[in-house]
GROMACS .gro file of C-alpha atoms in nm:
model
  273
    1MET     CA    1  -0.502  -3.863   0.435
    2ALA     CA    2  -0.320  -3.704   0.108
    3PRO     CA    3   0.084  -3.663   0.174
    4ARG     CA    4   0.143  -3.301   0.280
    5ASN     CA    5   0.431  -3.056   0.126
    6PRO     CA    6   0.732  -2.994   0.363
    7ARG     CA    7   0.761  -2.689   0.476
    8ARG     CA    8   1.069  -2.540   0.278
    9PRO     CA    9   1.335  -2.299   0.491
   10TYR     CA   10   1.329  -1.902   0.406
   11ARG     CA   11   1.602  -1.822   0.155
   12ASP     CA   12   1.767  -1.462   0.263
   13VAL     CA   13   1.447  -1.290   0.379
   14ALA     CA   14   1.500  -0.929   0.526
   15VAL     CA   15   1.273  -0.774   0.755
   16ALA     CA   16   1.363  -0.392   0.806
   17VAL     CA   17   1.240  -0.038   0.867
   18PRO     CA   18   0.973  -0.063   1.168
   19VAL     CA   19   0.735   0.203   1.196
   20SER     CA   20   0.489   0.329   1.407
   21ILE     CA   21   0.260   0.580   1.408
   22PRO     CA   22   0.208   0.706   1.755
   23TYR     CA   23  -0.104   0.585   1.950
   24GLN     CA   24  -0.439   0.825   2.025
   25ARG     CA   25  -0.736   0.716   2.246
   26TYR     CA   26  -0.951   0.860   2.026
   27SER     CA   27  -0.902   1.036   1.690
   28ILE     CA   28  -1.152   1.208   1.447
   29GLU     CA   29  -0.954   1.009   1.106
   30ALA     CA   30  -1.027   0.732   0.954
   31ALA     CA   31  -0.814   0.405   0.916
   32HIS     CA   32  -0.713   0.537   0.555
   33TRP     CA   33  -0.551   0.823   0.730
   34TRP     CA   34  -0.374   0.619   0.953
   35ILE     CA   35  -0.276   0.371   0.688
   36ALA     CA   36  -0.114   0.636   0.441
   37ARG     CA   37   0.033   0.777   0.768
   38ALA     CA   38   0.274   0.480   0.815
   39LEU     CA   39   0.309   0.433   0.445
   40LYS     CA   40   0.446   0.787   0.385
   41GLU     CA   41   0.643   0.724   0.694
   42LEU     CA   42   0.801   0.347   0.603
   43THR     CA   43   0.880   0.497   0.261
   44ASP     CA   44   1.056   0.787   0.350
   45ARG     CA   45   1.303   0.632   0.608
   46ALA     CA   46   1.325   0.352   0.342
   47GLY     CA   47   1.480   0.569   0.095
   48ILE     CA   48   1.184   0.462  -0.179
   49ARG     CA   49   0.897   0.581  -0.353
   50PRO     CA   50   0.544   0.464  -0.299
   51ALA     CA   51   0.578   0.339  -0.625
   52ASP     CA   52   0.898   0.107  -0.563
   53VAL     CA   53   0.655  -0.071  -0.297
   54ASP     CA   54   0.506  -0.368  -0.502
   55GLY     CA   55   0.331  -0.570  -0.241
   56LEU     CA   56   0.131  -0.467   0.020
   57SER     CA   57  -0.021  -0.659   0.323
   58VAL     CA   58  -0.289  -0.456   0.496
   59SER     CA   59  -0.442  -0.584   0.838
   60SER     CA   60  -0.779  -0.338   0.982
   61PHE     CA   61  -1.125  -0.399   1.146
   62THR     CA   62  -1.228  -0.020   1.100
   63LEU     CA   63  -1.109  -0.026   0.742
   64ALA     CA   64  -1.449  -0.182   0.671
   65PRO     CA   65  -1.651  -0.193   0.410
   66ASP     CA   66  -1.317  -0.117   0.241
   67THR     CA   67  -1.062  -0.376   0.195
   68ALA     CA   68  -0.687  -0.380   0.109
   69VAL     CA   69  -0.830  -0.359  -0.233
   70GLY     CA   70  -0.985  -0.053  -0.260
   71LEU     CA   71  -0.705   0.107   0.006
   72THR     CA   72  -0.442   0.049  -0.338
   73GLN     CA   73  -0.668   0.331  -0.510
   74HIS     CA   74  -0.684   0.550  -0.244
   75LEU     CA   75  -0.339   0.550  -0.193
   76GLY     CA   76  -0.242   0.547  -0.593
   77LEU     CA   77  -0.018   0.217  -0.558
   78THR     CA   78  -0.059  -0.038  -0.823
   79PRO     CA   79   0.065  -0.366  -0.652
   80ARG     CA   80   0.163  -0.713  -0.804
   81TRP     CA   81   0.054  -0.891  -0.468
   82LEU     CA   82  -0.168  -0.788  -0.244
   83ASP     CA   83  -0.333  -0.916   0.090
   84ASN     CA   84  -0.596  -0.820   0.345
   85ILE     CA   85  -0.522  -1.008   0.690
   86PRO     CA   86  -0.805  -0.968   0.930
   87MET     CA   87  -0.669  -1.162   1.189
   88GLY     CA   88  -0.627  -0.896   1.482
   89GLY     CA   89  -0.327  -0.932   1.719
   90ALA     CA   90  -0.172  -1.224   1.507
   91SER     CA   91  -0.179  -1.023   1.133
   92ALA     CA   92   0.176  -0.899   1.180
   93VAL     CA   93   0.388  -1.249   1.244
   94VAL     CA   94   0.093  -1.381   0.966
   95ALA     CA   95   0.196  -1.065   0.680
   96LEU     CA   96   0.547  -1.123   0.733
   97ARG     CA   97   0.513  -1.488   0.675
   98ARG     CA   98   0.314  -1.448   0.383
   99ALA     CA   99   0.488  -1.123   0.239
  100ALA     CA  100   0.823  -1.342   0.273
  101ARG     CA  101   0.709  -1.592   0.088
  102ALA     CA  102   0.570  -1.389  -0.213
  103VAL     CA  103   0.932  -1.228  -0.185
  104GLU     CA  104   1.078  -1.587  -0.238
  105ALA     CA  105   0.853  -1.661  -0.532
  106GLY     CA  106   0.947  -1.351  -0.706
  107ASP     CA  107   0.643  -1.224  -0.679
  108ALA     CA  108   0.734  -0.882  -0.484
  109THR     CA  109   1.005  -0.714  -0.467
  110ILE     CA  110   0.940  -0.493  -0.197
  111VAL     CA  111   0.649  -0.550   0.041
  112ALA     CA  112   0.500  -0.280   0.258
  113CYS     CA  113   0.349  -0.453   0.542
  114VAL     CA  114   0.074  -0.223   0.735
  115GLY     CA  115  -0.179  -0.229   1.019
  116GLY     CA  116  -0.371   0.051   1.123
  117ASP     CA  117  -0.718   0.143   1.260
  118ALA     CA  118  -0.936   0.409   1.382
  119ASN     CA  119  -1.104   0.498   1.709
  120HIS     CA  120  -1.399   0.715   1.707
  121VAL     CA  121  -1.563   0.769   2.055
  122ASP     CA  122  -1.837   0.489   1.878
  123SER     CA  123  -1.647   0.281   1.687
  124PHE     CA  124  -1.587  -0.028   1.933
  125ARG     CA  125  -1.949  -0.044   1.989
  126LYS     CA  126  -2.010  -0.045   1.624
  127LEU     CA  127  -1.709  -0.237   1.577
  128LEU     CA  128  -1.842  -0.519   1.794
  129SER     CA  129  -2.188  -0.517   1.650
  130SER     CA  130  -2.119  -0.658   1.374
  131PHE     CA  131  -1.770  -0.868   1.447
  132SER     CA  132  -1.808  -1.231   1.354
  133ARG     CA  133  -2.173  -1.362   1.276
  134PHE     CA  134  -2.045  -1.719   1.423
  135ALA     CA  135  -1.976  -1.557   1.750
  136GLN     CA  136  -2.317  -1.398   1.769
  137ASP     CA  137  -2.457  -1.717   1.732
  138ALA     CA  138  -2.316  -1.873   1.966
  139SER     CA  139  -2.374  -1.598   2.223
  140TYR     CA  140  -2.686  -1.432   2.164
  141PRO     CA  141  -2.896  -1.644   2.273
  142TYR     CA  142  -2.776  -1.649   2.638
  143GLY     CA  143  -2.768  -1.297   2.636
  144TYR     CA  144  -2.432  -1.132   2.447
  145GLY     CA  145  -2.205  -0.932   2.740
  146GLY     CA  146  -1.957  -0.807   2.536
  147PRO     CA  147  -1.604  -0.946   2.474
  148ASN     CA  148  -1.534  -0.919   2.852
  149GLY     CA  149  -1.847  -1.172   2.944
  150SER     CA  150  -1.676  -1.457   2.692
  151PHE     CA  151  -1.335  -1.334   2.850
  152ALA     CA  152  -1.449  -1.373   3.148
  153LEU     CA  153  -1.562  -1.755   3.109
  154LEU     CA  154  -1.264  -1.830   2.927
  155THR     CA  155  -1.063  -1.685   3.254
  156ASP     CA  156  -1.228  -1.842   3.468
  157HIS     CA  157  -1.194  -2.190   3.326
  158TYR     CA  158  -0.846  -2.153   3.296
  159MET     CA  159  -0.826  -2.026   3.707
  160ARG     CA  160  -1.046  -2.355   3.814
  161SER     CA  161  -0.841  -2.566   3.592
  162TYR     CA  162  -0.514  -2.479   3.640
  163GLY     CA  163  -0.533  -2.293   4.031
  164ALA     CA  164  -0.456  -1.982   3.915
  165LYS     CA  165  -0.530  -1.657   4.091
  166ARG     CA  166  -0.631  -1.318   4.032
  167GLU     CA  167  -0.235  -1.205   4.138
  168ASP     CA  168  -0.135  -1.450   3.914
  169LEU     CA  169  -0.323  -1.290   3.627
  170GLY     CA  170  -0.222  -0.946   3.774
  171ARG     CA  171   0.132  -1.024   3.725
  172ILE     CA  172   0.069  -1.027   3.366
  173CYS     CA  173  -0.069  -0.694   3.361
  174VAL     CA  174   0.187  -0.546   3.583
  175ALA     CA  175   0.501  -0.631   3.338
  176GLN     CA  176   0.339  -0.590   3.011
  177ARG     CA  177   0.249  -0.209   3.180
  178ASP     CA  178   0.628  -0.176   3.277
  179ASN     CA  179   0.739  -0.317   2.953
  180ALA     CA  180   0.507  -0.038   2.760
  181LEU     CA  181   0.645   0.240   2.988
  182THR     CA  182   0.986   0.208   2.837
  183TYR     CA  183   0.818   0.296   2.480
  184PRO     CA  184   0.796   0.675   2.428
  185HIS     CA  185   0.490   0.665   2.183
  186ALA     CA  186   0.301   0.411   2.457
  187ILE     CA  187  -0.078   0.577   2.594
  188MET     CA  188  -0.045   0.445   2.900
  189LYS     CA  189   0.222   0.646   3.105
  190LYS     CA  190   0.181   0.566   3.453
  191LYS     CA  191   0.325   0.258   3.620
  192LEU     CA  192   0.044  -0.012   3.731
  193THR     CA  193   0.138  -0.169   4.076
  194LEU     CA  194  -0.023  -0.502   4.165
  195ASP     CA  195  -0.239  -0.296   4.425
  196ASP     CA  196  -0.366  -0.095   4.167
  197TYR     CA  197  -0.438  -0.384   3.978
  198MET     CA  198  -0.606  -0.593   4.232
  199THR     CA  199  -0.823  -0.295   4.345
  200ALA     CA  200  -0.955  -0.205   4.008
  201ARG     CA  201  -1.329  -0.216   3.981
  202PRO     CA  202  -1.465  -0.548   3.837
  203ILE     CA  203  -1.589  -0.561   3.467
  204ALA     CA  204  -1.698  -0.907   3.452
  205ASP     CA  205  -1.603  -1.153   3.742
  206PRO     CA  206  -1.269  -1.272   3.704
  207ILE     CA  207  -1.192  -0.983   3.501
  208HIS     CA  208  -1.153  -0.645   3.618
  209LEU     CA  209  -1.033  -0.308   3.491
  210PHE     CA  210  -0.644  -0.381   3.387
  211ASP     CA  211  -0.744  -0.694   3.217
  212CYS     CA  212  -0.917  -0.499   2.966
  213VAL     CA  213  -0.770  -0.416   2.609
  214MET     CA  214  -0.830  -0.071   2.558
  215PRO     CA  215  -0.936   0.034   2.223
  216CYS     CA  216  -0.716   0.310   2.050
  217ALA     CA  217  -0.627   0.475   1.678
  218GLY     CA  218  -0.272   0.416   1.539
  219ALA     CA  219  -0.053   0.244   1.315
  220GLU     CA  220   0.243   0.009   1.232
  221ALA     CA  221   0.431  -0.110   0.951
  222PHE     CA  222   0.746  -0.263   0.799
  223LEU     CA  223   0.905  -0.373   0.472
  224VAL     CA  224   1.023  -0.723   0.344
  225THR     CA  225   1.203  -0.787   0.115
  226SER     CA  226   1.518  -1.020  -0.016
  227ALA     CA  227   1.879  -0.924   0.220
  228ASP     CA  228   1.995  -0.815  -0.105
  229VAL     CA  229   1.780  -0.529  -0.192
  230ALA     CA  230   1.778  -0.425   0.166
  231LYS     CA  231   2.175  -0.420   0.164
  232ASP     CA  232   2.153  -0.208  -0.167
  233LEU     CA  233   1.908   0.000   0.032
  234GLY     CA  234   2.159   0.031   0.295
  235LEU     CA  235   1.871  -0.099   0.545
  236PRO     CA  236   1.949  -0.250   0.868
  237HIS     CA  237   1.808  -0.525   0.879
  238ALA     CA  238   1.704  -0.889   0.995
  239THR     CA  239   1.716  -1.208   0.864
  240LEU     CA  240   1.390  -1.415   0.918
  241LEU     CA  241   1.484  -1.759   0.985
  242SER     CA  242   1.144  -1.958   1.038
  243ALA     CA  243   0.763  -1.904   1.031
  244ILE     CA  244   0.457  -2.127   1.059
  245GLU     CA  245   0.085  -2.064   1.005
  246ARG     CA  246  -0.169  -2.260   1.131
  247HIS     CA  247  -0.533  -2.203   1.253
  248ASN     CA  248  -0.787  -2.376   1.461
  249ALA     CA  249  -0.537  -2.575   1.579
  250PHE     CA  250  -0.724  -2.801   1.796
  251PRO     CA  251  -1.082  -2.814   1.654
  252ASP     CA  252  -1.200  -3.088   1.922
  253ASP     CA  253  -1.140  -2.908   2.224
  254PRO     CA  254  -1.427  -2.809   2.389
  255ILE     CA  255  -1.309  -2.497   2.521
  256GLN     CA  256  -0.998  -2.397   2.340
  257MET     CA  257  -0.728  -2.316   2.624
  258ARG     CA  258  -0.414  -2.452   2.423
  259GLY     CA  259  -0.178  -2.238   2.149
  260GLY     CA  260  -0.185  -2.366   1.823
  261TRP     CA  261   0.250  -2.331   1.837
  262ALA     CA  262   0.226  -2.657   2.036
  263MET     CA  263   0.139  -2.867   1.661
  264ASP     CA  264   0.456  -2.677   1.517
  265VAL     CA  265   0.739  -2.595   1.772
  266ASP     CA  266   0.963  -2.889   1.627
  267GLU     CA  267   0.913  -2.794   1.302
  268LEU     CA  268   0.948  -2.378   1.378
  269TYR     CA  269   1.279  -2.435   1.543
  270ALA     CA  270   1.443  -2.718   1.356
  271MET     CA  271   1.395  -2.490   0.987
  272ALA     CA  272   1.557  -2.203   1.198
  273GLY     CA  273   1.855  -2.427   1.201
   0.00000   0.00000   0.00000
């Protein structure tokens, strides 16, 4: 195996101006609208012009068939660094890491990292119909039951392997709802009890209603720049100490139950000092 370059620590990279556009269950606006609204809020709060943003990272499932490339024309931007990240819930961390390296390398001075999606009445159905050819080829011969059918098989395997009960999984959902209720823009405003979780209707055994993600529309954004630029702009900021990206960490596992962080956790903390 060829020797691998050692990962370098991050040097004076700032993360600033977290923006959240309140979510909606359904929306008639396209993903472009949500992303544009987040970008406007981001630049307004940072006290900069859109033209000052010379790096752009975009994550969106419902932006398709457009990508970050077409979005630059839609928004009137001329970035010198551009990234399109189709990684769902991991996209924010990936965007932060890549934008930080772009700032360090001098490829961009101010990077806007934006994630946004629309949710029309039939958006989720259309998204699933073309989400992954790989997943379709694997599941269609057996009869495709949607993502919850696949998650049910994984959940059942986990429960049998580790002795977890529905109550154990329910406590996670209850804790997540309790945490969300502290956020003023959360869609769900009602407290979830363990009894609510246990008595909810089944979706795909052992998955029940409150195990499932509810599609919605909304957007999130933040800026990545150098610590010096953040100070010059008067922006409160956090400094990035460590971040690592890895994909398909354990390819030989017949059922991938391990998180990829297990391969890099020691280096991650060592990098952070």
